[in-house]
Coordinates of N, CA and C in Angstrom, one line a residue:
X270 N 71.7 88.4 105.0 CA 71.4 89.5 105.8 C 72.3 90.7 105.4
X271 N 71.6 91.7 105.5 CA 72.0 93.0 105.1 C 73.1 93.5 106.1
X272 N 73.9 93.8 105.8 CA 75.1 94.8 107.5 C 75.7 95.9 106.8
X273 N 75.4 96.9 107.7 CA 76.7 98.5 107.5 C 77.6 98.4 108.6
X274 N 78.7 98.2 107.7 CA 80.1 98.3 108.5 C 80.6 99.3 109.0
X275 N 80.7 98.9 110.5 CA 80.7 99.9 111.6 C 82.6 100.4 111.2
X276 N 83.2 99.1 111.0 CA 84.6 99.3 111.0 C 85.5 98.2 109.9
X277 N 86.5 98.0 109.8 CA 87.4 97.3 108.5 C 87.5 96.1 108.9
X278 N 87.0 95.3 108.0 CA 87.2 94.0 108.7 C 87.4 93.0 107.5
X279 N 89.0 92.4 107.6 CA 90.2 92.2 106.4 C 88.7 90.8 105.7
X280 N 89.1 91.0 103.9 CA 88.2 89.7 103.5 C 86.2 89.8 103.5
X281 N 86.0 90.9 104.5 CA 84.7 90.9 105.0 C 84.0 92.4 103.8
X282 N 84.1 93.7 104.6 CA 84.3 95.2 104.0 C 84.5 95.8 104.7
X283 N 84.3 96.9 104.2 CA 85.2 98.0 104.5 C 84.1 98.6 105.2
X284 N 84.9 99.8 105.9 CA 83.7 100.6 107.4 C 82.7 101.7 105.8
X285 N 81.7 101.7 105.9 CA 80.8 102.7 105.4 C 80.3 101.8 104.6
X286 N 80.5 100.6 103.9 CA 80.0 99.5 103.1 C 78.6 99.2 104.0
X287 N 77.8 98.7 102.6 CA 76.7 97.6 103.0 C 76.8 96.2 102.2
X288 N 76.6 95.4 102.9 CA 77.3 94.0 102.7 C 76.4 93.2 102.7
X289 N 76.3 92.0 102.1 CA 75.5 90.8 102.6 C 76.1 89.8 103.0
X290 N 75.8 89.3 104.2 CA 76.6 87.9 104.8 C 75.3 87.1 105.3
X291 N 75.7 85.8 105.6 CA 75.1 85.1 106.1 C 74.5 85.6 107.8
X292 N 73.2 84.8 107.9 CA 72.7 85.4 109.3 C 73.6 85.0 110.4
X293 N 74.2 83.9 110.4 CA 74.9 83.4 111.5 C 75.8 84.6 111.3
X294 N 77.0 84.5 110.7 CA 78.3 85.5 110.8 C 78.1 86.4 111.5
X295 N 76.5 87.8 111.2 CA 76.3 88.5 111.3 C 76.2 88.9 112.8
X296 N 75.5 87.5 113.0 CA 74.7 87.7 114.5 C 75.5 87.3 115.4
X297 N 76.9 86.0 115.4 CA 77.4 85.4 115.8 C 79.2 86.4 115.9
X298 N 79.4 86.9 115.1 CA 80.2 88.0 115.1 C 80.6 89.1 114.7
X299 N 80.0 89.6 113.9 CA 80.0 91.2 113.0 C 79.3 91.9 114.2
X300 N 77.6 91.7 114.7 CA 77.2 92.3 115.3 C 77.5 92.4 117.1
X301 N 77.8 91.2 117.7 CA 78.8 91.1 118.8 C 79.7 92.2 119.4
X302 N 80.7 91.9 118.0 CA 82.0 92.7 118.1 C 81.8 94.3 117.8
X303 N 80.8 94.8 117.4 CA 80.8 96.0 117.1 C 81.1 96.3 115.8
X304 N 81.1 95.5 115.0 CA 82.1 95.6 113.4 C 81.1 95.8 112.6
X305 N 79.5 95.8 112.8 CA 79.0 96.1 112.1 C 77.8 96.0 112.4
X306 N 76.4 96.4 112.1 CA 74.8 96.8 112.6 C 74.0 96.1 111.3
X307 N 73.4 95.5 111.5 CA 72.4 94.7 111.0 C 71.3 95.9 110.2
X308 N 71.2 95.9 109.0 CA 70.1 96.7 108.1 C 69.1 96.3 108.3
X309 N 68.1 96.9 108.5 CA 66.1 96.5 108.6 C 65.4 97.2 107.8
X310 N 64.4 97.1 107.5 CA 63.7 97.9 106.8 C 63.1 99.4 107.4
X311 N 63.6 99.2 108.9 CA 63.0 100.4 109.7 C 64.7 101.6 109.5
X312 N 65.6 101.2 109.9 CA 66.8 101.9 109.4 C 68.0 102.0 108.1
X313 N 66.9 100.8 107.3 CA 68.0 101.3 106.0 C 68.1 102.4 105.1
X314 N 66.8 103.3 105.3 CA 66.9 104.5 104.3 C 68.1 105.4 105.1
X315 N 68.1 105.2 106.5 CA 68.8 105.9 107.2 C 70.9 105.5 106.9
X316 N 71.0 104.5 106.8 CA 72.5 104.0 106.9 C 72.6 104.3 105.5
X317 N 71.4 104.3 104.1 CA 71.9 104.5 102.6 C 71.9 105.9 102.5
X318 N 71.8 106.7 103.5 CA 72.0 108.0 103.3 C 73.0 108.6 104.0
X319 N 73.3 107.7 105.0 CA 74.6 107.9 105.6 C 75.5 107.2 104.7
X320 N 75.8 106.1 103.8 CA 76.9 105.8 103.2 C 77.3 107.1 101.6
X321 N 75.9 107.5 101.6 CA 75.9 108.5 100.2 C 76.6 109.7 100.9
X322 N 75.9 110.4 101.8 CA 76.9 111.4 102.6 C 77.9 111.3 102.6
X323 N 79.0 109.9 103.3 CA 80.4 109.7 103.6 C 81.6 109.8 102.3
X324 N 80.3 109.0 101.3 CA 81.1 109.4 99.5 C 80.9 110.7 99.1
X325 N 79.8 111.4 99.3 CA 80.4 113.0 99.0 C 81.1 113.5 99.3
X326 N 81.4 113.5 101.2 CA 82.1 114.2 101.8 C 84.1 113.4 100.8
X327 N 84.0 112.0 100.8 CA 85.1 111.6 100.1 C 85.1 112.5 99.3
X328 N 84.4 113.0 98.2 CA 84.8 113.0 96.6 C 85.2 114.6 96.9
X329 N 84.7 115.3 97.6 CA 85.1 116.6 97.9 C 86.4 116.9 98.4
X330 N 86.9 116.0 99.3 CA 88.3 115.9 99.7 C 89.3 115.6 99.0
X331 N 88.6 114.3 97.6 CA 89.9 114.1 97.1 C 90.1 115.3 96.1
X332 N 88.4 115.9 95.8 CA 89.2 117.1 94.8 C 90.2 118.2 95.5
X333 N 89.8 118.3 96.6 CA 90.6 118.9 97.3 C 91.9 118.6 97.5
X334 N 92.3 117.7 97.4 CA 93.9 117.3 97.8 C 94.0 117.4 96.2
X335 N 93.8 117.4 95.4 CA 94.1 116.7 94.0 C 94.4 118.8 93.6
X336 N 93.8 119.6 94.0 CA 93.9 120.7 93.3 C 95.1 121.0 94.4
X337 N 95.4 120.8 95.6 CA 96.6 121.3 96.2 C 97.8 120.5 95.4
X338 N 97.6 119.4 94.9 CA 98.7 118.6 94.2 C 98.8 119.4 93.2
X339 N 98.1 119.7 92.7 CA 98.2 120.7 91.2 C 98.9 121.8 91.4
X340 N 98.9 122.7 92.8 CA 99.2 124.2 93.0 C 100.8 123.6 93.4
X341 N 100.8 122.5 94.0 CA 101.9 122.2 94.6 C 103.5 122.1 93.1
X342 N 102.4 121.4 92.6 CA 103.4 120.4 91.4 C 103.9 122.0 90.1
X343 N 103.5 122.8 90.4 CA 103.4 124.1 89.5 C 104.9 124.8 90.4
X344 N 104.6 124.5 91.8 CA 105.8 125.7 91.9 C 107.1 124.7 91.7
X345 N 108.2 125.8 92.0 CA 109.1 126.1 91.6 C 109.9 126.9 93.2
X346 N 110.4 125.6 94.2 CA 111.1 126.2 95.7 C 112.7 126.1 95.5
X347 N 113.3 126.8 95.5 CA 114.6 126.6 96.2 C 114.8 127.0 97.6
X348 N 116.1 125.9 98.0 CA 116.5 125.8 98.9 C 117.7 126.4 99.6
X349 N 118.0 127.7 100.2 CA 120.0 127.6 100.0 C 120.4 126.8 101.6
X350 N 121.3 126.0 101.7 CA 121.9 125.1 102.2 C 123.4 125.4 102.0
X351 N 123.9 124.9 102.9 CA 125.7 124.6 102.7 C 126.0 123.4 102.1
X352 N 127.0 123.3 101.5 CA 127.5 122.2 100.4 C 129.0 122.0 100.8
X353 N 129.2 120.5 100.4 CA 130.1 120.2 100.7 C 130.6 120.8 98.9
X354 N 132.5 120.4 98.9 CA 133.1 120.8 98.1 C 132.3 120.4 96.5
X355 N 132.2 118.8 96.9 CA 131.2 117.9 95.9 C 130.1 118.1 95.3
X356 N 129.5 119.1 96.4 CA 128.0 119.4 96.2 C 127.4 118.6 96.6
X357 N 127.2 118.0 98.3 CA 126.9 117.2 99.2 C 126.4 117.9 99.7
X358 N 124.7 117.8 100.9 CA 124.5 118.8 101.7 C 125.4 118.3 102.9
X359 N 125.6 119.1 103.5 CA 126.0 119.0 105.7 C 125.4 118.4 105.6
X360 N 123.6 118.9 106.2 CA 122.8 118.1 106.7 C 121.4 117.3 105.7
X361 N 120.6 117.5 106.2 CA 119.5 117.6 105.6 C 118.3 118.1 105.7
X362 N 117.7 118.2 104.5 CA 116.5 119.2 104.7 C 115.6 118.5 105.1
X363 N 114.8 119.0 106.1 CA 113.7 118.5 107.2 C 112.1 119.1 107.0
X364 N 111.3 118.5 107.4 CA 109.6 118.9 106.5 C 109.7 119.8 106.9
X365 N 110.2 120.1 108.8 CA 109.7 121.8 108.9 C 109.9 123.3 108.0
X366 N 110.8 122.8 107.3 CA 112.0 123.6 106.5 C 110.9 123.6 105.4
X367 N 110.4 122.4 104.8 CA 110.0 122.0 103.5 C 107.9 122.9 103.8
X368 N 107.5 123.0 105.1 CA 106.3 123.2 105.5 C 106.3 124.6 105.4
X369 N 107.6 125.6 106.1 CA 107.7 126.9 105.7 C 107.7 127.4 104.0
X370 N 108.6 126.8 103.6 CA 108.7 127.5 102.6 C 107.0 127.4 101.5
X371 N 106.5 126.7 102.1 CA 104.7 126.0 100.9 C 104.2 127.3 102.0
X372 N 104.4 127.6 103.5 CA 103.7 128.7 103.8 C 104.1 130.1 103.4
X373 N 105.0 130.2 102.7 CA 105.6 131.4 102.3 C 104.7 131.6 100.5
X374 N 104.6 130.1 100.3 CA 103.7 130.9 99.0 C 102.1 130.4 99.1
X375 N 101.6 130.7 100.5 CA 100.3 130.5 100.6 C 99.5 129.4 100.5
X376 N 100.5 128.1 100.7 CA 100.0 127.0 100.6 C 100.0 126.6 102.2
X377 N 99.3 125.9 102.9 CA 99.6 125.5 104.3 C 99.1 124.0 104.5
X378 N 99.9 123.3 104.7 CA 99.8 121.5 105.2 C 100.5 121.6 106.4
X379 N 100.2 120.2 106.9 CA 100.8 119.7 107.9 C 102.1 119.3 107.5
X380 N 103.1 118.8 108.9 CA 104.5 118.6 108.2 C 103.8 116.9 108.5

């Protein structure tokens, strides 16, 4: 039997997979638990176009994080801090510190 995985399920697949398991498993606990909806001929064009959507919307994000790693990995931040004699900080630098300064050169993430 055909199943789209509702959610992660260790050994089994992953949530947005289509899978083939046995009918018992399916019926007996994938579909039960909510872990995952049984494919028919009446809704599969519908879940293989929902799993192709979920990979675009993926491949779009990772370019997206991959070109902020790019803009990220280019600069060049200093920090001024207090030092010990050694060249030890006092304290330490903290994301909020590290979150301003990426907004200062027009980059913005979360801390």
């Amino acid at each position: 039997m055909q199943v789209y995985m509702l959610k992660d399920v260790e050994r089994v697949g992953m949530s947005g997979q289509i899978i083939n398991v046995s009918d018992g498993y399916a019926k007996n606990f994938l579909i039960p638990r909510h872990l995952g909806v049984e494919i028919t001929p009446e809704n599969a064009q519908f879940y293989r176009e929902k799993k192709h959507r979920e990979h675009v919307v993926a491949e779009v994000i990772n370019s997206k994080v991959a070109m902020l790693a790019e803009r990220i990995k280019a600069l060049h931040v200093s920090v001024k801090e207090r030092v010990h004699d050694d060249g030890k900080l006092y304290g330490a630098i903290g994301a909020d510190e590290i979150v301003g300064l990426l907004r200062e050169k027009d980059i913005v993430i979360n801390k």
